[in-house]
PDB file of C-alpha atoms in Angstrom:
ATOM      1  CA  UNK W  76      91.395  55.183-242.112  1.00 46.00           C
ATOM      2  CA  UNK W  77      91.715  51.429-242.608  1.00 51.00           C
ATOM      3  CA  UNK W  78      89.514  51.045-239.431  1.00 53.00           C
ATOM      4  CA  UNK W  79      86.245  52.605-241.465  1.00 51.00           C
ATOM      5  CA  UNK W  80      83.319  51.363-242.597  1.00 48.00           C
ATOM      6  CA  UNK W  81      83.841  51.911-246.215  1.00 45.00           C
ATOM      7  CA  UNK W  82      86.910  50.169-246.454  1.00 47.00           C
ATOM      8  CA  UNK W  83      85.837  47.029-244.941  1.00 53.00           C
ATOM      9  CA  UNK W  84      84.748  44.759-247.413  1.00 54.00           C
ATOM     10  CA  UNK W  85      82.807  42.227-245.761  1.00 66.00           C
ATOM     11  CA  UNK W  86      80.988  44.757-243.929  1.00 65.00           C
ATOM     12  CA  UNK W  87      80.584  46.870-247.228  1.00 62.00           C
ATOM     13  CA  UNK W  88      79.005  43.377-248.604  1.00 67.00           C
ATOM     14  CA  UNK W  89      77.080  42.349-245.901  1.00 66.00           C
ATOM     15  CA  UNK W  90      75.682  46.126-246.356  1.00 66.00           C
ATOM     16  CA  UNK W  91      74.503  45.218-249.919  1.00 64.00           C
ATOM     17  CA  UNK W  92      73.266  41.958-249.927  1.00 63.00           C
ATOM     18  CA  UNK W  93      70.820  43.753-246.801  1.00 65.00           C
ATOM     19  CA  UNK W  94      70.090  46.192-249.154  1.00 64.00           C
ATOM     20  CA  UNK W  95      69.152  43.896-252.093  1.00 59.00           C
ATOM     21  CA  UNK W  96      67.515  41.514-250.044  1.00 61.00           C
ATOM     22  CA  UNK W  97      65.798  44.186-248.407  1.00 59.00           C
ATOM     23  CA  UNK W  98      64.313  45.117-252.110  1.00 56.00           C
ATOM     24  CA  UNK W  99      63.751  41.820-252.975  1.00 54.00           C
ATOM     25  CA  UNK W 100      66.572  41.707-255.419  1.00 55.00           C
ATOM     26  CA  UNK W 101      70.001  39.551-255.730  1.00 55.00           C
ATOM     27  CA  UNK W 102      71.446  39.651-259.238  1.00 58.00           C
ATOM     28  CA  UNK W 103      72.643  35.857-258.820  1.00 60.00           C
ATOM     29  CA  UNK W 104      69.683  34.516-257.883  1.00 67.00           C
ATOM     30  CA  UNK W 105      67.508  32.600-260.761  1.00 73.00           C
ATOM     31  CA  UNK W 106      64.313  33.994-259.949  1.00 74.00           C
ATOM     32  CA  UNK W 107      65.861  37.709-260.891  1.00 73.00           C
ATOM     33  CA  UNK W 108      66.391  36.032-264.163  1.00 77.00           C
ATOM     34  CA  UNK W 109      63.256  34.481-264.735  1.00 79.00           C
ATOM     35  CA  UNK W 110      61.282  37.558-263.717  1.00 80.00           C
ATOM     36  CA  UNK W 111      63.777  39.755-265.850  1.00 79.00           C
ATOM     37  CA  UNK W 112      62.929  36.994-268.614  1.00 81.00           C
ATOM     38  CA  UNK W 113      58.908  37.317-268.003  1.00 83.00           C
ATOM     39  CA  UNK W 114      58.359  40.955-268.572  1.00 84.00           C
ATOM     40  CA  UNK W 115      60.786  40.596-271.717  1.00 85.00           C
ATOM     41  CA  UNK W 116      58.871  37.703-273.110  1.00 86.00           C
ATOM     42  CA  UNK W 117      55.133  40.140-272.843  1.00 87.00           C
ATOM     43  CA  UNK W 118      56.716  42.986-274.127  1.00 91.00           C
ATOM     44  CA  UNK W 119      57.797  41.046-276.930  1.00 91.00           C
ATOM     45  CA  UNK W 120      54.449  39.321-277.373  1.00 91.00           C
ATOM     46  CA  UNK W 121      52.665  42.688-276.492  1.00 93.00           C
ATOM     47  CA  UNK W 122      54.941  43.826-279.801  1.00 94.00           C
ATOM     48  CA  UNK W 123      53.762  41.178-281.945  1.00 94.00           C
ATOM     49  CA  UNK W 124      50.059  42.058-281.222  1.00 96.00           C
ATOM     50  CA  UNK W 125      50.644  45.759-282.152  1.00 96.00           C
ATOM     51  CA  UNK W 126      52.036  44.293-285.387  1.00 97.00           C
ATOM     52  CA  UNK W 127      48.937  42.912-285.637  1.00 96.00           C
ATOM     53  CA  UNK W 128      47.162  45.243-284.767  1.00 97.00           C
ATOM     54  CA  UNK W 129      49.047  47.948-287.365  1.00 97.00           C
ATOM     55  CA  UNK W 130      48.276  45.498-290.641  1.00 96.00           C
ATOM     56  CA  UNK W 131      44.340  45.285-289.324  1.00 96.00           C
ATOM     57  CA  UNK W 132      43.897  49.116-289.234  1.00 96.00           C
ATOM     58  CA  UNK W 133      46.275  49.553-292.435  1.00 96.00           C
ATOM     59  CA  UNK W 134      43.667  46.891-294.203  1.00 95.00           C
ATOM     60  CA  UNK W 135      40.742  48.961-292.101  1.00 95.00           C
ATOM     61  CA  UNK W 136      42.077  52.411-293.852  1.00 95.00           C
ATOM     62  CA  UNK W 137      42.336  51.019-297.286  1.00 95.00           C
ATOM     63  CA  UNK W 138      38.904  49.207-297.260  1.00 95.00           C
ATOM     64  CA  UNK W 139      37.395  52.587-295.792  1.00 94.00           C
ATOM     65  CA  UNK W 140      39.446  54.370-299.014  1.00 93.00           C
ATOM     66  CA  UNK W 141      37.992  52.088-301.936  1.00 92.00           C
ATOM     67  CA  UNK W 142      34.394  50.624-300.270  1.00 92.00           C
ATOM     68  CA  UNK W 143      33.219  54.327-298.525  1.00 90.00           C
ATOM     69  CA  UNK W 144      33.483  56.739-300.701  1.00 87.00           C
ATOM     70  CA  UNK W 145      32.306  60.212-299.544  1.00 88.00           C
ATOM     71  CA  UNK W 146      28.068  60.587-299.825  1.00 88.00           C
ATOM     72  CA  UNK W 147      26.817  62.377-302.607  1.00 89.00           C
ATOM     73  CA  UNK W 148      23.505  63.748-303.622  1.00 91.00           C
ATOM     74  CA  UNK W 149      22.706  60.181-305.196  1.00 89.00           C
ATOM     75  CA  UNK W 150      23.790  58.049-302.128  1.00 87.00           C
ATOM     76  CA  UNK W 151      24.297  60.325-298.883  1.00 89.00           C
ATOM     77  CA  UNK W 152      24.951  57.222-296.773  1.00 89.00           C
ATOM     78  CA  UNK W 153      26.974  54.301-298.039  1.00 89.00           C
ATOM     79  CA  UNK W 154      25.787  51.037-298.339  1.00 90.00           C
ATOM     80  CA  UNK W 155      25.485  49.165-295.151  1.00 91.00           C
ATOM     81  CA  UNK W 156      27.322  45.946-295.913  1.00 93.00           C
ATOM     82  CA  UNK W 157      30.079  48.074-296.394  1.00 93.00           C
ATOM     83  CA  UNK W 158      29.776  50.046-292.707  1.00 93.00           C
ATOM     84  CA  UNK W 159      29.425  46.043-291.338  1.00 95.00           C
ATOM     85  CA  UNK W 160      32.212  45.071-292.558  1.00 95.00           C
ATOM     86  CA  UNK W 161      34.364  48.445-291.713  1.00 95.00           C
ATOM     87  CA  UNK W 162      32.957  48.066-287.889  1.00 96.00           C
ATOM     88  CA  UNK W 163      34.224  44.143-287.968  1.00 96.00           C
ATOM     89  CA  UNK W 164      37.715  45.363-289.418  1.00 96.00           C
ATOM     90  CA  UNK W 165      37.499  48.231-286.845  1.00 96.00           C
ATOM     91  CA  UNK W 166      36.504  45.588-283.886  1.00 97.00           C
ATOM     92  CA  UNK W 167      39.265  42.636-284.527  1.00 97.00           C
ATOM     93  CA  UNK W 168      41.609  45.914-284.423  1.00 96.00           C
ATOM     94  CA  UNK W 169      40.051  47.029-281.073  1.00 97.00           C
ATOM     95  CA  UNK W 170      40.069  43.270-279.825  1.00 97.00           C
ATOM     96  CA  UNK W 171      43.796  42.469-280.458  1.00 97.00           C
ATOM     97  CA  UNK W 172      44.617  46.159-278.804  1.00 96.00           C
ATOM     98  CA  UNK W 173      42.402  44.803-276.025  1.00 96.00           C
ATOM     99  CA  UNK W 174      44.670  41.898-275.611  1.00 96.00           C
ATOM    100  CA  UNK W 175      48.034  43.549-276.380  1.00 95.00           C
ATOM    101  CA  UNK W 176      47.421  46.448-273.457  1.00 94.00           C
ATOM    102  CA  UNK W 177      46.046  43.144-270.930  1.00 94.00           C
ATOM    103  CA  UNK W 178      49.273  41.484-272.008  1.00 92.00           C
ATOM    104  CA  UNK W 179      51.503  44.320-270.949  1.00 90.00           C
ATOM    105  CA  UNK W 180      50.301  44.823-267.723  1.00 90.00           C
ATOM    106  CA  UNK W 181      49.757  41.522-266.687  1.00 86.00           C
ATOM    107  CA  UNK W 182      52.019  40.806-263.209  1.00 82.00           C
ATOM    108  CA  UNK W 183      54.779  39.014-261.855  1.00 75.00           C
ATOM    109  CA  UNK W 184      54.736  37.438-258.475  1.00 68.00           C
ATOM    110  CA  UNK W 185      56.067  40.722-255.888  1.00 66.00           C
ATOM    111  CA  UNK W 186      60.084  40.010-255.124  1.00 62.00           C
ATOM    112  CA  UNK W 187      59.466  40.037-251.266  1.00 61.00           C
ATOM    113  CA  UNK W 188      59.860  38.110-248.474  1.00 63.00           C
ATOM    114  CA  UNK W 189      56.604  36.892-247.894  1.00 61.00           C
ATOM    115  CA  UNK W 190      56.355  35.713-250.999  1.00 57.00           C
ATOM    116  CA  UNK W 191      59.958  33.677-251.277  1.00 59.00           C
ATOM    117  CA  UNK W 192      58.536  32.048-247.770  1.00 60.00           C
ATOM    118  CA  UNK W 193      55.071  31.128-249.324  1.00 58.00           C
ATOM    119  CA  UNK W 194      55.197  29.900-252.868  1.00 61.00           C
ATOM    120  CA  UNK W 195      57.724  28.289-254.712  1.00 70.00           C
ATOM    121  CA  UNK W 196      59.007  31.584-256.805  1.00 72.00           C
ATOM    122  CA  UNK W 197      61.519  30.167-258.820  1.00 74.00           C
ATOM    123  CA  UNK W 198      58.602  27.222-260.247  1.00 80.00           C
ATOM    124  CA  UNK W 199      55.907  29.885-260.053  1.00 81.00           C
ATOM    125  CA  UNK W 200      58.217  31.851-262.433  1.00 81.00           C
ATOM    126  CA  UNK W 201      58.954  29.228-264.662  1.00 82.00           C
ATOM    127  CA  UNK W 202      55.707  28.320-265.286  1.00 86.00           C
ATOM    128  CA  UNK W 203      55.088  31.867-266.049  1.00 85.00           C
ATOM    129  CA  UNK W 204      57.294  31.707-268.519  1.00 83.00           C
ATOM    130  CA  UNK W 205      56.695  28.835-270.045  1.00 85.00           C
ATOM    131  CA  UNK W 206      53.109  30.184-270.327  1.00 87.00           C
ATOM    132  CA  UNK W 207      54.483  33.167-272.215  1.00 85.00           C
ATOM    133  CA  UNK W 208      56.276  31.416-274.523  1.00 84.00           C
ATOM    134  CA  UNK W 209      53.175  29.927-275.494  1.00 87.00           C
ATOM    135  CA  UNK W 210      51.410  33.765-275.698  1.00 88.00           C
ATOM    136  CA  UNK W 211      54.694  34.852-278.277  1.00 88.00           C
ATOM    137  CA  UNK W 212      53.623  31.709-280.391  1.00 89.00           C
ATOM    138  CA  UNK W 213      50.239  32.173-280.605  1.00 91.00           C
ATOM    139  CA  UNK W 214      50.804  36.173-280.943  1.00 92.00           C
ATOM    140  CA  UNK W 215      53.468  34.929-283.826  1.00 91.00           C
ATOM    141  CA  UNK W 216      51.176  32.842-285.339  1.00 91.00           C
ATOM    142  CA  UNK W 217      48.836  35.868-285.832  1.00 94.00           C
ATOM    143  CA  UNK W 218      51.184  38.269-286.804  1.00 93.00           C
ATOM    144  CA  UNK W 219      52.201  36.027-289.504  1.00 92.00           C
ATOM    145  CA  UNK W 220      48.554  34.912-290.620  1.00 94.00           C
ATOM    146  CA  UNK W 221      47.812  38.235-290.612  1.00 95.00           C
ATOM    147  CA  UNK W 222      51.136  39.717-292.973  1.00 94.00           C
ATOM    148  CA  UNK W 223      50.721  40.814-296.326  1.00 93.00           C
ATOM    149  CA  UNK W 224      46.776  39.708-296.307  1.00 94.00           C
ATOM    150  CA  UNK W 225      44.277  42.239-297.746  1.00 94.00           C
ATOM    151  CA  UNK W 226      41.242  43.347-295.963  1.00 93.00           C
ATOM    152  CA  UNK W 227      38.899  40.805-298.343  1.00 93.00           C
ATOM    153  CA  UNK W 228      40.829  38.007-296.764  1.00 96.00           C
ATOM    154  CA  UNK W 229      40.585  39.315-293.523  1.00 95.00           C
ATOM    155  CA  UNK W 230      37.188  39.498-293.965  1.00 95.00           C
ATOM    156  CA  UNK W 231      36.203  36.011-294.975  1.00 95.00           C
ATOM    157  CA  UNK W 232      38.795  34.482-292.618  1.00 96.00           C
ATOM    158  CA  UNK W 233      37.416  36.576-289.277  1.00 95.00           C
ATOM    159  CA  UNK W 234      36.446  33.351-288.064  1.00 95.00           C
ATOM    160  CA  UNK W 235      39.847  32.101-288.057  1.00 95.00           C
ATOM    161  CA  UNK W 236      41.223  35.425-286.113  1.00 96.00           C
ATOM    162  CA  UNK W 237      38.623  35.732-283.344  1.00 96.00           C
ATOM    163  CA  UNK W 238      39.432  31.903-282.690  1.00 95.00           C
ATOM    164  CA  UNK W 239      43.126  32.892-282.119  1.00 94.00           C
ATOM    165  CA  UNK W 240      42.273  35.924-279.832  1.00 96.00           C
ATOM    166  CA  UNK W 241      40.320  33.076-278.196  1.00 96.00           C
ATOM    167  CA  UNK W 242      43.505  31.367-277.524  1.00 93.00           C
ATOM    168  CA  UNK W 243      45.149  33.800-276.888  1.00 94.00           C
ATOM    169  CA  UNK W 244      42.978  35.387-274.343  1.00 95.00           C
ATOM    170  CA  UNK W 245      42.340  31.536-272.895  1.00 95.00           C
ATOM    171  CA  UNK W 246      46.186  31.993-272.459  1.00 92.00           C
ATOM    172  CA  UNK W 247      45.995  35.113-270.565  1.00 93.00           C
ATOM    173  CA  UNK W 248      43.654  33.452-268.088  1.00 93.00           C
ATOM    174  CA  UNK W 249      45.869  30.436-267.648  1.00 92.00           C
ATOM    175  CA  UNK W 250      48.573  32.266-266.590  1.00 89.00           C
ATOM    176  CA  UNK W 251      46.423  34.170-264.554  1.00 87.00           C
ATOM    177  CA  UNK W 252      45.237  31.785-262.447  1.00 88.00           C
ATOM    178  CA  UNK W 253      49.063  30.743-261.855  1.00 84.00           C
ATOM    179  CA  UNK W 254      49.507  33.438-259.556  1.00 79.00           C
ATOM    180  CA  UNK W 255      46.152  33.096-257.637  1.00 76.00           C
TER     181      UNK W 255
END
Protein backbone atom coordinates (compact mmCIF):
# COMPACT_ATOMS: atom_id res chain seq x y z
CA UNK A 1 0.00 0.00 0.00
CA UNK A 2 2.80 2.45 0.77
CA UNK A 3 4.09 1.76 -2.83
CA UNK A 4 0.76 3.67 -4.42
CA UNK A 5 0.23 6.55 -6.09
CA UNK A 6 -1.95 8.23 -3.62
CA UNK A 7 0.26 7.96 -0.87
CA UNK A 8 3.20 9.45 -2.43
CA UNK A 9 3.35 12.91 -1.76
CA UNK A 10 5.61 14.36 -4.14
CA UNK A 11 4.01 12.55 -6.83
CA UNK A 12 0.48 13.52 -5.39
CA UNK A 13 2.01 17.28 -5.68
CA UNK A 14 3.65 17.15 -8.75
CA UNK A 15 -0.01 15.81 -9.85
CA UNK A 16 -1.54 19.16 -8.71
CA UNK A 17 0.64 21.76 -9.52
CA UNK A 18 0.10 19.89 -13.42
CA UNK A 19 -3.29 20.23 -12.81
CA UNK A 20 -3.32 23.93 -11.75
CA UNK A 21 -0.88 24.89 -14.12
CA UNK A 22 -2.66 23.07 -16.63
CA UNK A 23 -5.81 25.54 -15.77
CA UNK A 24 -3.84 28.37 -15.53
CA UNK A 25 -4.16 28.60 -11.82
CA UNK A 26 -1.55 28.45 -8.71
CA UNK A 27 -3.02 29.88 -5.52
CA UNK A 28 0.57 31.36 -4.56
CA UNK A 29 1.19 33.02 -7.43
CA UNK A 30 0.51 37.05 -7.44
CA UNK A 31 -1.17 37.24 -10.60
CA UNK A 32 -4.11 34.81 -9.02
CA UNK A 33 -4.35 37.63 -6.60
CA UNK A 34 -4.41 40.45 -8.74
CA UNK A 35 -6.92 38.89 -11.12
CA UNK A 36 -9.00 37.68 -7.99
CA UNK A 37 -8.54 41.50 -6.93
CA UNK A 38 -9.73 42.87 -10.58
CA UNK A 39 -13.08 41.28 -10.92
CA UNK A 40 -13.69 42.29 -7.11
CA UNK A 41 -12.74 45.85 -7.70
CA UNK A 42 -15.70 46.01 -11.05
CA UNK A 43 -18.13 44.31 -9.19
CA UNK A 44 -17.73 46.72 -6.59
CA UNK A 45 -17.66 49.68 -8.96
CA UNK A 46 -20.41 47.94 -11.12
CA UNK A 47 -22.34 48.21 -7.43
CA UNK A 48 -21.75 51.74 -7.01
CA UNK A 49 -23.22 52.54 -10.50
CA UNK A 50 -26.45 50.58 -9.71
CA UNK A 51 -26.57 52.83 -6.62
CA UNK A 52 -26.58 55.33 -8.93
CA UNK A 53 -28.52 54.22 -11.02
CA UNK A 54 -31.43 53.28 -8.15
CA UNK A 55 -31.47 57.21 -6.75
CA UNK A 56 -31.84 58.42 -10.70
CA UNK A 57 -34.95 56.24 -11.35
CA UNK A 58 -36.24 56.82 -7.59
CA UNK A 59 -35.89 60.82 -8.55
CA UNK A 60 -37.33 59.66 -12.27
CA UNK A 61 -40.56 58.00 -10.38
CA UNK A 62 -41.19 60.87 -8.11
CA UNK A 63 -40.82 63.63 -10.82
CA UNK A 64 -43.19 61.38 -13.09
CA UNK A 65 -45.66 61.31 -9.67
CA UNK A 66 -45.85 65.24 -9.05
CA UNK A 67 -44.95 66.84 -12.85
CA UNK A 68 -47.32 64.05 -15.04
CA UNK A 69 -50.29 63.81 -13.72
CA UNK A 70 -52.79 61.54 -15.55
CA UNK A 71 -54.56 63.54 -18.87
CA UNK A 72 -57.83 64.80 -18.40
CA UNK A 73 -60.49 66.20 -20.60
CA UNK A 74 -58.75 69.75 -20.14
CA UNK A 75 -55.11 68.61 -20.89
CA UNK A 76 -55.04 64.94 -22.47
CA UNK A 77 -51.27 65.20 -22.97
CA UNK A 78 -49.00 66.79 -20.41
CA UNK A 79 -46.95 69.55 -21.02
CA UNK A 80 -43.89 68.84 -22.98
CA UNK A 81 -41.17 70.39 -20.85
CA UNK A 82 -42.24 68.06 -18.45
CA UNK A 83 -41.95 64.69 -20.93
CA UNK A 84 -38.17 66.45 -21.77
CA UNK A 85 -37.18 66.46 -18.73
CA UNK A 86 -38.72 62.82 -17.67
CA UNK A 87 -36.85 61.34 -20.99
CA UNK A 88 -33.39 63.17 -19.67
CA UNK A 89 -34.03 61.64 -16.06
CA UNK A 90 -35.00 58.39 -17.89
CA UNK A 91 -31.67 58.63 -20.24
CA UNK A 92 -28.81 59.50 -17.45
CA UNK A 93 -30.61 56.29 -15.79
CA UNK A 94 -30.21 54.27 -19.05
CA UNK A 95 -26.58 55.78 -19.53
CA UNK A 96 -25.11 54.85 -16.07
CA UNK A 97 -26.89 51.17 -16.57
CA UNK A 98 -25.05 51.33 -19.90
CA UNK A 99 -21.83 51.74 -18.11
CA UNK A 100 -22.48 49.59 -15.02
CA UNK A 101 -23.42 46.28 -17.37
CA UNK A 102 -19.91 47.39 -19.75
CA UNK A 103 -18.16 47.51 -16.40
CA UNK A 104 -19.14 44.03 -15.35
CA UNK A 105 -18.21 42.29 -18.22
CA UNK A 106 -15.23 43.92 -19.06
CA UNK A 107 -12.12 41.08 -19.17
CA UNK A 108 -9.12 39.99 -17.59
CA UNK A 109 -6.11 38.86 -19.47
CA UNK A 110 -6.92 34.59 -20.07
CA UNK A 111 -4.70 32.60 -17.18
CA UNK A 112 -2.88 30.47 -19.91
CA UNK A 113 0.24 29.70 -21.07
CA UNK A 114 0.49 31.66 -23.99
CA UNK A 115 -0.30 34.45 -22.34
CA UNK A 116 2.29 34.12 -19.12
CA UNK A 117 4.98 33.61 -22.20
CA UNK A 118 3.80 36.82 -24.08
CA UNK A 119 2.94 39.73 -21.87
CA UNK A 120 4.04 40.64 -18.65
CA UNK A 121 0.73 39.32 -16.59
CA UNK A 122 1.57 40.23 -13.30
CA UNK A 123 2.23 44.33 -14.69
CA UNK A 124 -0.61 43.89 -17.16
CA UNK A 125 -2.70 43.06 -14.02
CA UNK A 126 -1.57 45.70 -11.98
CA UNK A 127 -2.20 48.22 -14.22
CA UNK A 128 -5.60 46.83 -14.50
CA UNK A 129 -6.08 47.41 -11.27
CA UNK A 130 -4.81 50.41 -10.71
CA UNK A 131 -7.14 51.50 -13.56
CA UNK A 132 -10.07 50.19 -11.53
CA UNK A 133 -9.34 51.84 -8.64
CA UNK A 134 -9.65 54.86 -10.52
CA UNK A 135 -13.34 53.50 -12.07
CA UNK A 136 -14.53 52.85 -7.98
CA UNK A 137 -13.50 56.62 -7.45
CA UNK A 138 -15.04 58.11 -10.12
CA UNK A 139 -18.20 55.60 -9.70
CA UNK A 140 -17.90 56.87 -5.79
CA UNK A 141 -17.77 60.21 -6.67
CA UNK A 142 -21.15 59.80 -8.48
CA UNK A 143 -22.82 57.81 -6.15
CA UNK A 144 -22.16 60.37 -3.63
CA UNK A 145 -23.01 63.52 -5.90
CA UNK A 146 -25.86 61.85 -6.71
CA UNK A 147 -27.24 60.81 -2.73
CA UNK A 148 -30.00 62.44 -1.21
CA UNK A 149 -30.35 65.01 -4.37
CA UNK A 150 -33.89 65.58 -5.74
CA UNK A 151 -34.78 65.26 -9.30
CA UNK A 152 -34.76 69.44 -9.70
CA UNK A 153 -31.12 69.22 -8.86
CA UNK A 154 -30.52 66.51 -11.00
CA UNK A 155 -31.96 68.33 -13.53
CA UNK A 156 -30.05 71.57 -13.55
CA UNK A 157 -26.78 69.77 -12.70
CA UNK A 158 -27.11 67.07 -15.86
CA UNK A 159 -24.22 68.75 -17.16
CA UNK A 160 -22.17 67.86 -14.31
CA UNK A 161 -23.34 63.94 -14.51
CA UNK A 162 -22.93 63.28 -18.24
CA UNK A 163 -19.31 64.82 -17.72
CA UNK A 164 -18.63 62.07 -15.10
CA UNK A 165 -20.09 59.20 -17.29
CA UNK A 166 -17.59 60.86 -19.65
CA UNK A 167 -14.89 59.94 -17.33
CA UNK A 168 -15.96 57.26 -16.50
CA UNK A 169 -16.55 55.75 -19.83
CA UNK A 170 -12.94 57.50 -20.95
CA UNK A 171 -11.87 55.08 -18.09
CA UNK A 172 -13.39 52.09 -19.52
CA UNK A 173 -11.51 52.69 -22.76
CA UNK A 174 -8.20 53.18 -21.02
CA UNK A 175 -8.24 50.09 -19.53
CA UNK A 176 -9.34 48.69 -22.57
CA UNK A 177 -6.72 49.41 -24.61
CA UNK A 178 -4.39 47.82 -21.76
CA UNK A 179 -5.16 44.51 -22.88
CA UNK A 180 -4.93 45.15 -26.70
Amino acid sequence: MSGSVFYDASGLDRVAINLFYGWGYNFYRQENQLRADDLLIREKAGFLLGQSRAMLEAEQSAYRRTRLPPPTRAQPLPPPEAIEAARALEDLSTAIGSLEGTIRALPVPEADRMTQRYRQEAETLAMLAACDQRLIGLAEGLRATLDGRDHGWILANQATIREALRLLAARVRERQALLK
